[in-house]
PDB file of C-alpha atoms in Angstrom:
ATOM      1  CA  MET A   3     -33.661  26.906 -22.695  1.00  0.00           C
ATOM      2  CA  SER A   4     -36.823  26.893 -19.655  1.00  0.00           C
ATOM      3  CA  GLY A   5     -37.304  22.475 -20.101  1.00  0.00           C
ATOM      4  CA  TYR A   6     -33.234  22.876 -19.624  1.00  0.00           C
ATOM      5  CA  ALA A   7     -33.818  25.723 -16.643  1.00  0.00           C
ATOM      6  CA  HIS A   8     -36.197  21.777 -15.104  1.00  0.00           C
ATOM      7  CA  ALA A   9     -34.546  19.816 -15.575  1.00  0.00           C
ATOM      8  CA  LEU A  10     -31.460  21.430 -13.702  1.00  0.00           C
ATOM      9  CA  THR A  11     -33.950  22.223 -11.026  1.00  0.00           C
ATOM     10  CA  ASP A  12     -35.055  18.757 -10.021  1.00  0.00           C
ATOM     11  CA  SER A  13     -31.461  17.088 -10.652  1.00  0.00           C
ATOM     12  CA  TRP A  14     -30.175  20.518  -7.432  1.00  0.00           C
ATOM     13  CA  THR A  15     -33.885  18.842  -5.405  1.00  0.00           C
ATOM     14  CA  MET A  16     -32.541  15.538  -6.189  1.00  0.00           C
ATOM     15  CA  THR A  17     -29.153  16.474  -4.823  1.00  0.00           C
ATOM     16  CA  ARG A  18     -30.349  17.918  -2.018  1.00  0.00           C
ATOM     17  CA  ARG A  19     -32.468  15.094  -1.326  1.00  0.00           C
ATOM     18  CA  GLU A  20     -29.112  12.973  -1.042  1.00  0.00           C
ATOM     19  CA  LEU A  21     -27.245  16.116   0.941  1.00  0.00           C
ATOM     20  CA  ALA A  22     -29.939  15.368   3.622  1.00  0.00           C
ATOM     21  CA  HIS A  23     -28.957  11.177   3.688  1.00  0.00           C
ATOM     22  CA  TRP A  24     -25.613  12.118   4.418  1.00  0.00           C
ATOM     23  CA  ALA A  25     -25.976  14.421   7.281  1.00  0.00           C
ATOM     24  CA  ARG A  26     -28.315  11.265   8.494  1.00  0.00           C
ATOM     25  CA  GLN A  27     -25.544   8.257   8.198  1.00  0.00           C
ATOM     26  CA  PRO A  28     -22.808  10.090   8.301  1.00  0.00           C
ATOM     27  CA  GLY A  29     -21.044   7.112   9.223  1.00  0.00           C
ATOM     28  CA  GLN A  30     -21.262   5.716   6.206  1.00  0.00           C
ATOM     29  CA  VAL A  31     -19.849   8.302   3.928  1.00  0.00           C
ATOM     30  CA  LEU A  32     -16.765   8.647   6.862  1.00  0.00           C
ATOM     31  CA  VAL A  33     -15.996   4.484   5.662  1.00  0.00           C
ATOM     32  CA  ALA A  34     -16.655   5.124   2.296  1.00  0.00           C
ATOM     33  CA  LEU A  35     -13.526   8.227   2.125  1.00  0.00           C
ATOM     34  CA  VAL A  36     -11.026   6.632   4.930  1.00  0.00           C
ATOM     35  CA  PHE A  37     -11.415   3.072   2.874  1.00  0.00           C
ATOM     36  CA  PRO A  38      -9.411   4.237   0.054  1.00  0.00           C
ATOM     37  CA  VAL A  39      -6.418   5.666   3.277  1.00  0.00           C
ATOM     38  CA  MET A  40      -6.339   2.017   4.170  1.00  0.00           C
ATOM     39  CA  LEU A  41      -4.804   1.206   0.982  1.00  0.00           C
ATOM     40  CA  LEU A  42      -2.701   3.346   0.465  1.00  0.00           C
ATOM     41  CA  LEU A  43      -1.160   3.407   3.618  1.00  0.00           C
ATOM     42  CA  MET A  44      -1.246  -1.129   3.367  1.00  0.00           C
ATOM     43  CA  PHE A  45      -0.007  -1.082  -0.387  1.00  0.00           C
ATOM     44  CA  GLY A  46       2.676   2.174  -0.037  1.00  0.00           C
ATOM     45  CA  TYR A  47       4.364   0.904   3.106  1.00  0.00           C
ATOM     46  CA  LEU A  48       2.433  -2.062   4.825  1.00  0.00           C
ATOM     47  CA  ILE A  49       2.649  -4.721   2.147  1.00  0.00           C
ATOM     48  CA  GLY A  50       5.047  -2.573  -0.386  1.00  0.00           C
ATOM     49  CA  GLY A  51       6.164  -3.913  -4.540  1.00  0.00           C
ATOM     50  CA  GLY A  52       6.049  -2.658  -7.032  1.00  0.00           C
ATOM     51  CA  ARG A  53       6.568  -4.789  -9.264  1.00  0.00           C
ATOM     52  CA  GLY A  54       8.678  -3.421 -12.822  1.00  0.00           C
ATOM     53  CA  VAL A  55       8.216   0.063 -11.241  1.00  0.00           C
ATOM     54  CA  ARG A  56      11.201   2.128 -12.031  1.00  0.00           C
ATOM     55  CA  GLY A  57      11.898   5.228  -9.924  1.00  0.00           C
ATOM     56  CA  ASP A  58      10.309   5.747  -6.464  1.00  0.00           C
ATOM     57  CA  TYR A  59       6.959   3.333  -5.725  1.00  0.00           C
ATOM     58  CA  VAL A  60       5.010   5.908  -4.158  1.00  0.00           C
ATOM     59  CA  ASP A  61       5.812   7.875  -6.761  1.00  0.00           C
ATOM     60  CA  TYR A  62       3.952   5.202  -8.959  1.00  0.00           C
ATOM     61  CA  LEU A  63       1.144   3.936  -6.698  1.00  0.00           C
ATOM     62  CA  VAL A  64       0.218   6.673  -4.977  1.00  0.00           C
ATOM     63  CA  PRO A  65      -1.357   8.437  -8.778  1.00  0.00           C
ATOM     64  CA  GLY A  66      -2.744   4.692  -9.623  1.00  0.00           C
ATOM     65  CA  MET A  67      -4.857   4.500  -5.765  1.00  0.00           C
ATOM     66  CA  LEU A  68      -6.206   8.086  -7.192  1.00  0.00           C
ATOM     67  CA  ALA A  69      -8.226   6.344  -9.865  1.00  0.00           C
ATOM     68  CA  LEU A  70      -8.752   2.539  -7.884  1.00  0.00           C
ATOM     69  CA  THR A  71     -10.684   5.003  -5.113  1.00  0.00           C
ATOM     70  CA  MET A  72     -12.437   6.473  -8.120  1.00  0.00           C
ATOM     71  CA  ALA A  73     -13.720   2.972  -8.821  1.00  0.00           C
ATOM     72  CA  PHE A  74     -13.892   1.746  -5.647  1.00  0.00           C
ATOM     73  CA  GLY A  75     -17.405   3.091  -3.303  1.00  0.00           C
ATOM     74  CA  LEU A  76     -19.825   2.851  -6.021  1.00  0.00           C
ATOM     75  CA  GLU A  77     -21.792   0.661  -3.324  1.00  0.00           C
ATOM     76  CA  GLY A  78     -23.173   3.232  -1.568  1.00  0.00           C
ATOM     77  CA  THR A  79     -25.735   4.795  -4.909  1.00  0.00           C
ATOM     78  CA  MET A  80     -26.065   1.554  -6.677  1.00  0.00           C
ATOM     79  CA  LEU A  81     -28.001   0.738  -2.445  1.00  0.00           C
ATOM     80  CA  ALA A  82     -29.822   4.673  -2.926  1.00  0.00           C
ATOM     81  CA  VAL A  83     -30.785   4.131  -6.025  1.00  0.00           C
ATOM     82  CA  THR A  84     -32.091   0.356  -5.072  1.00  0.00           C
ATOM     83  CA  ARG A  85     -33.267   1.023  -1.417  1.00  0.00           C
ATOM     84  CA  ASP A  86     -35.458   4.038  -3.606  1.00  0.00           C
ATOM     85  CA  LEU A  87     -36.650   1.516  -6.337  1.00  0.00           C
ATOM     86  CA  ASP A  88     -37.712  -1.233  -3.465  1.00  0.00           C
ATOM     87  CA  LYS A  89     -39.950   0.743  -0.939  1.00  0.00           C
ATOM     88  CA  GLY A  90     -41.295   2.846  -3.936  1.00  0.00           C
ATOM     89  CA  VAL A  91     -40.136   5.664  -3.615  1.00  0.00           C
ATOM     90  CA  ILE A  92     -39.129   5.611  -7.437  1.00  0.00           C
ATOM     91  CA  ASP A  93     -42.346   5.497  -8.446  1.00  0.00           C
ATOM     92  CA  ARG A  94     -43.753   8.044  -6.469  1.00  0.00           C
ATOM     93  CA  PHE A  95     -41.305  10.601  -7.838  1.00  0.00           C
ATOM     94  CA  ARG A  96     -42.362   8.969 -11.394  1.00  0.00           C
ATOM     95  CA  SER A  97     -45.799  10.204 -10.838  1.00  0.00           C
ATOM     96  CA  LEU A  98     -44.416  14.172 -10.695  1.00  0.00           C
ATOM     97  CA  PRO A  99     -43.740  16.442 -12.984  1.00  0.00           C
ATOM     98  CA  MET A 100     -40.559  16.205 -12.922  1.00  0.00           C
ATOM     99  CA  ALA A 101     -37.939  16.073 -15.706  1.00  0.00           C
ATOM    100  CA  ASP A 102     -36.942  12.370 -16.498  1.00  0.00           C
ATOM    101  CA  GLY A 103     -33.378  11.325 -15.207  1.00  0.00           C
ATOM    102  CA  ALA A 104     -33.777  14.067 -12.190  1.00  0.00           C
ATOM    103  CA  VAL A 105     -33.536  11.686  -9.856  1.00  0.00           C
ATOM    104  CA  LEU A 106     -30.456  10.220 -11.315  1.00  0.00           C
ATOM    105  CA  VAL A 107     -28.349  13.170 -11.706  1.00  0.00           C
ATOM    106  CA  GLY A 108     -29.214  14.404  -8.427  1.00  0.00           C
ATOM    107  CA  ARG A 109     -27.414  10.943  -7.063  1.00  0.00           C
ATOM    108  CA  SER A 110     -24.758  11.394  -8.557  1.00  0.00           C
ATOM    109  CA  ALA A 111     -24.156  14.620  -8.816  1.00  0.00           C
ATOM    110  CA  ALA A 112     -24.069  13.609  -5.083  1.00  0.00           C
ATOM    111  CA  ASP A 113     -21.771  11.323  -5.358  1.00  0.00           C
ATOM    112  CA  MET A 114     -18.937  13.340  -6.722  1.00  0.00           C
ATOM    113  CA  LEU A 115     -19.345  15.511  -4.591  1.00  0.00           C
ATOM    114  CA  GLN A 116     -18.236  13.092  -1.927  1.00  0.00           C
ATOM    115  CA  SER A 117     -15.742  11.666  -4.801  1.00  0.00           C
ATOM    116  CA  ALA A 118     -14.409  15.099  -4.720  1.00  0.00           C
ATOM    117  CA  ALA A 119     -13.831  14.964  -0.888  1.00  0.00           C
ATOM    118  CA  ALA A 120     -11.710  11.495  -1.623  1.00  0.00           C
ATOM    119  CA  LEU A 121      -9.835  12.715  -4.019  1.00  0.00           C
ATOM    120  CA  ALA A 122      -8.436  15.500  -1.980  1.00  0.00           C
ATOM    121  CA  LEU A 123      -7.881  13.416   1.075  1.00  0.00           C
ATOM    122  CA  MET A 124      -6.548  11.031  -0.854  1.00  0.00           C
ATOM    123  CA  THR A 125      -4.114  13.325  -1.546  1.00  0.00           C
ATOM    124  CA  GLY A 126      -3.466  15.165   1.455  1.00  0.00           C
ATOM    125  CA  THR A 127      -3.097  12.054   2.842  1.00  0.00           C
ATOM    126  CA  ALA A 128       0.034  11.322   0.673  1.00  0.00           C
ATOM    127  CA  LEU A 129       1.368  14.580   1.354  1.00  0.00           C
ATOM    128  CA  ALA A 130       1.862  14.606   4.431  1.00  0.00           C
ATOM    129  CA  LEU A 131       3.592  11.168   4.116  1.00  0.00           C
ATOM    130  CA  GLY A 132       6.199  12.793   1.367  1.00  0.00           C
ATOM    131  CA  TRP A 133       4.848  12.057  -1.807  1.00  0.00           C
ATOM    132  CA  ARG A 134       4.893  14.973  -3.771  1.00  0.00           C
ATOM    133  CA  PRO A 135       4.056  15.586  -7.220  1.00  0.00           C
ATOM    134  CA  HIS A 136       6.273  16.304  -9.811  1.00  0.00           C
ATOM    135  CA  GLY A 137       4.098  18.403 -12.262  1.00  0.00           C
ATOM    136  CA  SER A 138       2.578  21.765 -12.536  1.00  0.00           C
ATOM    137  CA  PRO A 139      -1.314  23.020 -10.850  1.00  0.00           C
ATOM    138  CA  GLY A 140      -2.332  22.790 -13.625  1.00  0.00           C
ATOM    139  CA  ALA A 141      -1.289  19.390 -14.447  1.00  0.00           C
ATOM    140  CA  TYR A 142      -2.611  18.456 -11.252  1.00  0.00           C
ATOM    141  CA  ALA A 143      -6.294  19.810 -12.106  1.00  0.00           C
ATOM    142  CA  GLY A 144      -5.679  17.741 -15.584  1.00  0.00           C
ATOM    143  CA  ALA A 145      -4.988  14.673 -13.892  1.00  0.00           C
ATOM    144  CA  ALA A 146      -8.113  15.448 -11.341  1.00  0.00           C
ATOM    145  CA  GLY A 147     -10.363  16.423 -14.291  1.00  0.00           C
ATOM    146  CA  LEU A 148      -9.536  12.986 -15.594  1.00  0.00           C
ATOM    147  CA  LEU A 149      -9.754  10.997 -12.506  1.00  0.00           C
ATOM    148  CA  LEU A 150     -13.318  12.642 -11.932  1.00  0.00           C
ATOM    149  CA  LEU A 151     -14.181  11.531 -15.638  1.00  0.00           C
ATOM    150  CA  PHE A 152     -13.609   7.796 -14.922  1.00  0.00           C
ATOM    151  CA  ARG A 153     -15.780   8.311 -12.091  1.00  0.00           C
ATOM    152  CA  PHE A 154     -18.205   9.749 -12.911  1.00  0.00           C
ATOM    153  CA  ALA A 155     -18.237   7.326 -16.221  1.00  0.00           C
ATOM    154  CA  MET A 156     -17.698   4.154 -13.612  1.00  0.00           C
ATOM    155  CA  LEU A 157     -20.802   5.567 -11.511  1.00  0.00           C
ATOM    156  CA  TRP A 158     -23.298   5.756 -14.110  1.00  0.00           C
ATOM    157  CA  ILE A 159     -22.659   1.567 -14.643  1.00  0.00           C
ATOM    158  CA  GLY A 160     -23.137   0.751 -11.241  1.00  0.00           C
ATOM    159  CA  ILE A 161     -26.460   3.240 -11.800  1.00  0.00           C
ATOM    160  CA  HIS A 162     -27.869   1.386 -14.143  1.00  0.00           C
ATOM    161  CA  LEU A 163     -26.694  -2.122 -12.646  1.00  0.00           C
ATOM    162  CA  ALA A 164     -28.556  -1.300  -9.751  1.00  0.00           C
ATOM    163  CA  LEU A 165     -31.753  -0.293 -11.907  1.00  0.00           C
ATOM    164  CA  VAL A 166     -30.971  -4.357 -13.167  1.00  0.00           C
ATOM    165  CA  ALA A 167     -30.353  -5.887 -10.003  1.00  0.00           C
ATOM    166  CA  GLY A 168     -33.528  -4.046  -8.984  1.00  0.00           C
ATOM    167  CA  LYS A 169     -32.882  -5.006  -4.782  1.00  0.00           C
ATOM    168  CA  PRO A 170     -30.117  -3.776  -2.421  1.00  0.00           C
ATOM    169  CA  GLU A 171     -29.735  -7.788  -2.089  1.00  0.00           C
ATOM    170  CA  MET A 172     -28.573  -8.389  -5.142  1.00  0.00           C
ATOM    171  CA  VAL A 173     -25.950  -5.462  -4.945  1.00  0.00           C
ATOM    172  CA  GLN A 174     -23.547  -7.146  -3.528  1.00  0.00           C
ATOM    173  CA  ALA A 175     -23.770  -9.478  -6.252  1.00  0.00           C
ATOM    174  CA  VAL A 176     -23.399  -7.032  -8.820  1.00  0.00           C
ATOM    175  CA  GLN A 177     -20.528  -4.358  -7.775  1.00  0.00           C
ATOM    176  CA  ILE A 178     -18.477  -7.015  -7.004  1.00  0.00           C
ATOM    177  CA  LEU A 179     -18.028  -6.968 -11.083  1.00  0.00           C
ATOM    178  CA  VAL A 180     -16.448  -3.188 -10.286  1.00  0.00           C
ATOM    179  CA  TRP A 181     -13.304  -6.185  -8.084  1.00  0.00           C
ATOM    180  CA  PRO A 182     -12.007  -7.259 -11.354  1.00  0.00           C
ATOM    181  CA  VAL A 183     -11.672  -3.848 -13.253  1.00  0.00           C
ATOM    182  CA  GLY A 184     -10.323  -2.034  -9.255  1.00  0.00           C
ATOM    183  CA  PHE A 185      -7.500  -5.002  -9.753  1.00  0.00           C
ATOM    184  CA  LEU A 186      -6.929  -6.243 -13.405  1.00  0.00           C
ATOM    185  CA  SER A 187      -4.781  -3.099 -13.746  1.00  0.00           C
ATOM    186  CA  ASN A 188      -1.303  -0.964 -13.574  1.00  0.00           C
ATOM    187  CA  ALA A 189      -2.231   0.514 -10.286  1.00  0.00           C
ATOM    188  CA  PHE A 190       0.080  -2.023  -7.914  1.00  0.00           C
ATOM    189  CA  ALA A 191       2.749  -2.854 -10.215  1.00  0.00           C
ATOM    190  CA  ALA A 192       3.443  -2.068 -13.652  1.00  0.00           C
ATOM    191  CA  PRO A 193       2.756  -4.604 -16.738  1.00  0.00           C
ATOM    192  CA  ASP A 194       5.873  -5.212 -17.596  1.00  0.00           C
ATOM    193  CA  SER A 195       6.290  -7.123 -15.351  1.00  0.00           C
ATOM    194  CA  MET A 196       2.872  -9.668 -15.544  1.00  0.00           C
ATOM    195  CA  PRO A 197       2.546 -12.225 -18.026  1.00  0.00           C
ATOM    196  CA  ASP A 198       2.079 -11.346 -22.199  1.00  0.00           C
ATOM    197  CA  TRP A 199      -1.966 -11.836 -21.872  1.00  0.00           C
ATOM    198  CA  LEU A 200      -2.252 -10.289 -18.617  1.00  0.00           C
ATOM    199  CA  ALA A 201      -0.402  -7.450 -19.271  1.00  0.00           C
ATOM    200  CA  THR A 202      -2.345  -7.405 -22.643  1.00  0.00           C
ATOM    201  CA  VAL A 203      -5.561  -7.562 -20.598  1.00  0.00           C
ATOM    202  CA  VAL A 204      -4.001  -4.493 -17.551  1.00  0.00           C
ATOM    203  CA  GLY A 205      -3.037  -2.317 -21.176  1.00  0.00           C
ATOM    204  CA  TRP A 206      -6.843  -2.075 -22.051  1.00  0.00           C
ATOM    205  CA  ASN A 207      -8.153  -1.403 -19.153  1.00  0.00           C
ATOM    206  CA  PRO A 208      -9.697   1.702 -18.571  1.00  0.00           C
ATOM    207  CA  LEU A 209      -7.732   1.892 -14.714  1.00  0.00           C
ATOM    208  CA  SER A 210      -5.029   1.892 -16.504  1.00  0.00           C
ATOM    209  CA  ARG A 211      -5.246   4.610 -19.160  1.00  0.00           C
ATOM    210  CA  THR A 212      -6.589   7.045 -17.014  1.00  0.00           C
ATOM    211  CA  ALA A 213      -3.926   5.383 -13.911  1.00  0.00           C
ATOM    212  CA  THR A 214      -0.519   5.906 -16.808  1.00  0.00           C
ATOM    213  CA  ALA A 215      -2.068   9.373 -17.559  1.00  0.00           C
ATOM    214  CA  VAL A 216      -2.087  10.967 -14.494  1.00  0.00           C
ATOM    215  CA  ARG A 217       0.951   9.403 -13.853  1.00  0.00           C
ATOM    216  CA  HIS A 218       2.604  11.357 -16.709  1.00  0.00           C
ATOM    217  CA  LEU A 219       0.494  14.346 -15.769  1.00  0.00           C
ATOM    218  CA  LEU A 220       2.203  13.819 -12.261  1.00  0.00           C
ATOM    219  CA  GLY A 221       6.097  13.628 -12.705  1.00  0.00           C
ATOM    220  CA  GLY A 222       5.922  10.033 -11.341  1.00  0.00           C
ATOM    221  CA  PRO A 223       7.028   6.716 -13.289  1.00  0.00           C
ATOM    222  CA  GLY A 224       5.379   4.740 -16.120  1.00  0.00           C
ATOM    223  CA  GLY A 225       3.784   7.897 -17.179  1.00  0.00           C
ATOM    224  CA  GLU A 226       2.881   8.089 -20.477  1.00  0.00           C
ATOM    225  CA  PRO A 227       1.980  11.266 -23.380  1.00  0.00           C
ATOM    226  CA  GLY A 228      -0.244   8.615 -25.260  1.00  0.00           C
ATOM    227  CA  HIS A 229      -2.283   7.509 -22.775  1.00  0.00           C
ATOM    228  CA  LEU A 230      -3.626  11.303 -22.449  1.00  0.00           C
ATOM    229  CA  TRP A 231      -6.305  10.434 -24.401  1.00  0.00           C
ATOM    230  CA  ALA A 232      -7.095   6.812 -23.901  1.00  0.00           C
ATOM    231  CA  ALA A 233      -7.947   7.993 -20.210  1.00  0.00           C
ATOM    232  CA  VAL A 234     -11.236  10.805 -21.693  1.00  0.00           C
ATOM    233  CA  ALA A 235     -12.637   8.990 -24.563  1.00  0.00           C
ATOM    234  CA  TRP A 236     -12.607   5.535 -22.591  1.00  0.00           C
ATOM    235  CA  PRO A 237     -14.909   7.675 -20.077  1.00  0.00           C
ATOM    236  CA  LEU A 238     -16.663   9.014 -22.803  1.00  0.00           C
ATOM    237  CA  ALA A 239     -17.720   6.356 -24.461  1.00  0.00           C
ATOM    238  CA  LEU A 240     -18.522   4.480 -21.216  1.00  0.00           C
ATOM    239  CA  LEU A 241     -21.063   7.145 -20.059  1.00  0.00           C
ATOM    240  CA  ALA A 242     -21.968   7.477 -24.428  1.00  0.00           C
ATOM    241  CA  VAL A 243     -23.739   3.703 -23.984  1.00  0.00           C
ATOM    242  CA  PHE A 244     -24.788   3.569 -19.991  1.00  0.00           C
ATOM    243  CA  PHE A 245     -26.424   7.546 -19.087  1.00  0.00           C
ATOM    244  CA  PRO A 246     -28.445   6.309 -21.683  1.00  0.00           C
ATOM    245  CA  LEU A 247     -29.708   3.066 -20.495  1.00  0.00           C
ATOM    246  CA  ALA A 248     -29.404   4.248 -17.190  1.00  0.00           C
ATOM    247  CA  VAL A 249     -32.168   7.312 -17.492  1.00  0.00           C
ATOM    248  CA  ARG A 250     -33.807   4.348 -20.413  1.00  0.00           C
ATOM    249  CA  ARG A 251     -34.482   2.026 -17.377  1.00  0.00           C
ATOM    250  CA  PHE A 252     -35.019   4.769 -14.655  1.00  0.00           C
ATOM    251  CA  ALA A 253     -38.052   5.756 -16.621  1.00  0.00           C
ATOM    252  CA  ARG A 254     -39.723   2.177 -18.131  1.00  0.00           C
ATOM    253  CA  PRO A 255     -42.331   1.629 -15.021  1.00  0.00           C
ATOM    254  CA  ARG A 256     -41.711  -1.928 -12.943  1.00  0.00           C
ATOM    255  CA  HIS A 257     -44.395  -5.053 -13.585  1.00  0.00           C
TER     256      HIS A 257
END
């Protein structure tokens, strides 16, 4: 147990380090929080849409946008990791008697705090615009849990890719890989309105599984109870692959 306590203490120290960076760069945090709100307003009230959606489009869109918010915004974490690598900060951390991966866990914990704030801001904005969830408070808590689990999995994919990229200037090229996950999904339109091959791709997208499960829990159109298990299994499978890969990559000295 002392080993676990040591790892938790180190991780909390690294989390506080990231939060201190936020205090010095509040603009970056603000942009990350406001960008998803702008997308919600644009797709819900400016562009419109909802191809193939049966029912109120806003009820369909809001859960999709909540899931999309959890997929986007990884570049802040990726840039922080690559900057520490590029400046040799991580090499100095490796020389300290610190638990393996505590730096990465601290970075991910700070990101999850920001993600929870983004989730609350998006929900508050949607409520102010007239959206109302039709599920119980327990169902909304379950939906929030699924969304944050999906974010945690996407975060460790981003951390691994940042460690592979190694330099801040490479992050822009790598983060482009996130965009197909976001837009080849059912966040904005129902798969029934798409060609068969595209509907198949969209259906297998982990973001689509999470969005569909959240729609079910919140009583929105397009929700299916059968997607609940997939909304849990997909992130856990991704974590099982990318969490150890990231920790192993972090522990490997740079040459």
